[in-house]
Short mmCIF file of C-alpha atoms in Angstrom, two decimals:
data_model
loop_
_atom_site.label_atom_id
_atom_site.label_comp_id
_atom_site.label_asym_id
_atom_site.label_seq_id
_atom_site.Cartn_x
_atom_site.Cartn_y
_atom_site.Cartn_z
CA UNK A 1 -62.59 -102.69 -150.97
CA UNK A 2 -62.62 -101.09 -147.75
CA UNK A 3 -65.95 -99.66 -146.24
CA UNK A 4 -65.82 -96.12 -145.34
CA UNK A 5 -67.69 -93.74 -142.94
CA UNK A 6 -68.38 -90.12 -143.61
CA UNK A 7 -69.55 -87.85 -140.48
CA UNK A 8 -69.33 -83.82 -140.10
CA UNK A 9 -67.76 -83.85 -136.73
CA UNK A 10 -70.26 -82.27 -134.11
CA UNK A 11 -66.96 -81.19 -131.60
CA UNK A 12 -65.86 -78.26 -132.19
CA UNK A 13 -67.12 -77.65 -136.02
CA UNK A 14 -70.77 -78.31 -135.69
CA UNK A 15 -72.48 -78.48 -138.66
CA UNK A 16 -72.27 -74.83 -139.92
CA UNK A 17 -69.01 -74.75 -138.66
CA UNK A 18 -67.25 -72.55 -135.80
CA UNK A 19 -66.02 -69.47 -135.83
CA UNK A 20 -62.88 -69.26 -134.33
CA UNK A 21 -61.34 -65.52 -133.51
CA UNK A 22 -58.52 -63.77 -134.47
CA UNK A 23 -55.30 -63.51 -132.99
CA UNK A 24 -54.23 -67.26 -133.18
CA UNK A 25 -57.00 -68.29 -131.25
CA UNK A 26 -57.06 -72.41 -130.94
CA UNK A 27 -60.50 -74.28 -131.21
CA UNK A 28 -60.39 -77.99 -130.54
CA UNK A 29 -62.17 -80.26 -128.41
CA UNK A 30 -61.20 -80.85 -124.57
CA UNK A 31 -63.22 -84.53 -124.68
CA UNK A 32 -64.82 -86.05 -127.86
CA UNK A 33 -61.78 -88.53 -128.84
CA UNK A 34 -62.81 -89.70 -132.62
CA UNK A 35 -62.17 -93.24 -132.54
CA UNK A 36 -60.42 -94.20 -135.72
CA UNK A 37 -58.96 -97.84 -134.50
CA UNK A 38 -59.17 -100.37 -136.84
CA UNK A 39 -58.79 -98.03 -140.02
CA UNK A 40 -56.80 -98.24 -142.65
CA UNK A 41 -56.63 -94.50 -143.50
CA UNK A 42 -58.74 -91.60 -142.83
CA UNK A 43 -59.02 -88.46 -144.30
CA UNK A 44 -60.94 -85.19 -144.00
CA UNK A 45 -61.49 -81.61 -145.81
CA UNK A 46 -61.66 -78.55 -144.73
CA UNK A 47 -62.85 -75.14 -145.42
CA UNK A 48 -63.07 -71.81 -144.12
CA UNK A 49 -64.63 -68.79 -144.99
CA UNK A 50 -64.36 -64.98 -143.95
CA UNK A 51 -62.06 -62.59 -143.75
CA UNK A 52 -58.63 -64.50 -142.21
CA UNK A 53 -56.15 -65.06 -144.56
CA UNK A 54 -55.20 -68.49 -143.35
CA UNK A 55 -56.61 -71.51 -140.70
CA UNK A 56 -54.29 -73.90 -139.87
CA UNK A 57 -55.80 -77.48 -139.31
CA UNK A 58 -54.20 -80.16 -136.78
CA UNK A 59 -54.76 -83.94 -136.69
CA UNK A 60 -53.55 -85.01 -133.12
CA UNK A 61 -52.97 -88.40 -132.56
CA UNK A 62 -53.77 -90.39 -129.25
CA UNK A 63 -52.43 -93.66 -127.93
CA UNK A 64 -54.96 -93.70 -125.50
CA UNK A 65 -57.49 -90.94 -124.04
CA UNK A 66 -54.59 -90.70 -121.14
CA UNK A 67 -52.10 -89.73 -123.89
CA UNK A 68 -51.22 -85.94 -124.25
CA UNK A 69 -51.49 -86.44 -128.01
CA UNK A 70 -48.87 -85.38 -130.52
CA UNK A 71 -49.52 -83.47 -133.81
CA UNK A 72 -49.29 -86.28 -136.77
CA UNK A 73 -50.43 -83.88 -139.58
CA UNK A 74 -50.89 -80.20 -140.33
CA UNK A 75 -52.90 -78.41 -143.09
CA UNK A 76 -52.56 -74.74 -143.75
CA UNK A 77 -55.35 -73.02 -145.42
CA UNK A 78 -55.13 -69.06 -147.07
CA UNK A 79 -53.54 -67.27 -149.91
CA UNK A 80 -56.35 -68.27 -152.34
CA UNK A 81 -56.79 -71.95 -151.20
CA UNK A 82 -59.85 -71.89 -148.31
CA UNK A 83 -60.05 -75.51 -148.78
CA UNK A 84 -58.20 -78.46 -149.05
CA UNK A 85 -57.79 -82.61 -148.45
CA UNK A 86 -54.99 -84.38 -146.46
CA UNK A 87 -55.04 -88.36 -145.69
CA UNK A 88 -53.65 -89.77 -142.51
CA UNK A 89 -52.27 -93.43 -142.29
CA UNK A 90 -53.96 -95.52 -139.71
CA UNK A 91 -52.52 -96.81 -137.01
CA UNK A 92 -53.74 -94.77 -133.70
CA UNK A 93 -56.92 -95.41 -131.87
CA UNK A 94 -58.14 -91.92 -131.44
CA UNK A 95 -57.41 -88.60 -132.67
CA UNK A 96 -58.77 -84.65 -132.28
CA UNK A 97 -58.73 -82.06 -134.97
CA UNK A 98 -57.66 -78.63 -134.22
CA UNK A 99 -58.27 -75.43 -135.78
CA UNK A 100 -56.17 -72.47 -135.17
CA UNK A 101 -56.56 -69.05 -136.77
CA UNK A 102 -53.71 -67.66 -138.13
CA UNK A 103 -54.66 -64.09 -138.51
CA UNK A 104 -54.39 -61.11 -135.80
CA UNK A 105 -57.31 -59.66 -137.15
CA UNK A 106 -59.76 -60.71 -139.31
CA UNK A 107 -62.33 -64.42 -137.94
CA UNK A 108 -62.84 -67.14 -139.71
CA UNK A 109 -65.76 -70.06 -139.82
CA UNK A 110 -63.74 -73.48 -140.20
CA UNK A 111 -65.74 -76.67 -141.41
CA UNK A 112 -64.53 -80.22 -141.25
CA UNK A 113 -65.51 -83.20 -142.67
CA UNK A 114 -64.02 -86.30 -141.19
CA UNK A 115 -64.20 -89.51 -143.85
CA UNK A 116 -62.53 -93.12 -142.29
CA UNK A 117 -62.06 -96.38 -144.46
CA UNK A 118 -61.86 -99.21 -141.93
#
């Protein structure tokens, strides 16, 4: 069986999370590639709390850090379910995660965990 790694991602989410405004306002990281070559699969959770009645979460997938990146998964959070799981087939080197708020009004605090089996 595959050994996994487990790591709250410290770009953007931070430990307690990161609030990201209203009005579809995008939080992702500008550097801070995760490196996930080699795995198998990878999955993560996320959560959000406050007020927002949905977060949308973004796996981007990179060839390379010179790639523009291209979504590979989305995860769309609200309407009773503030958390959730999705796994992602290996097969790209690096990836970001994205978090975009989907309400015009209300914030929201979005936490990721990140979990790889290599």
């Amino acid at each position: 069986m595959a050994e996994g790694d487990s790591r709250n991602l410290k770009y953007p989410f931070g430990v307690d999370g990161t609030e990201i405004a209203a009005s579809d306002d995008t939080t992702k990281p500008d550097s801070g590639f995760i490196n996930v070559d080699g795995a198998e699969y990878f999955w993560l959770t996320g959560s959000y709390t406050g007020d927002s009645t949905s977060v949308t979460i973004n796996v981007l997938g990179y060839a390379d850090e010179n790639d523009n990146g291209d979504v590979i998964r989305t995860m769309t959070l609200g309407t009773g379910e503030t958390s959730g799981k999705m796994i992602i087939e290996g097969g790209l080197p690096f990836v970001k995660i994205e978090g975009i708020n989907d309400d015009d009004t209300n914030p929201a605090t979005l936490k990721v965990i990140l979990n790889i089996v290599r």
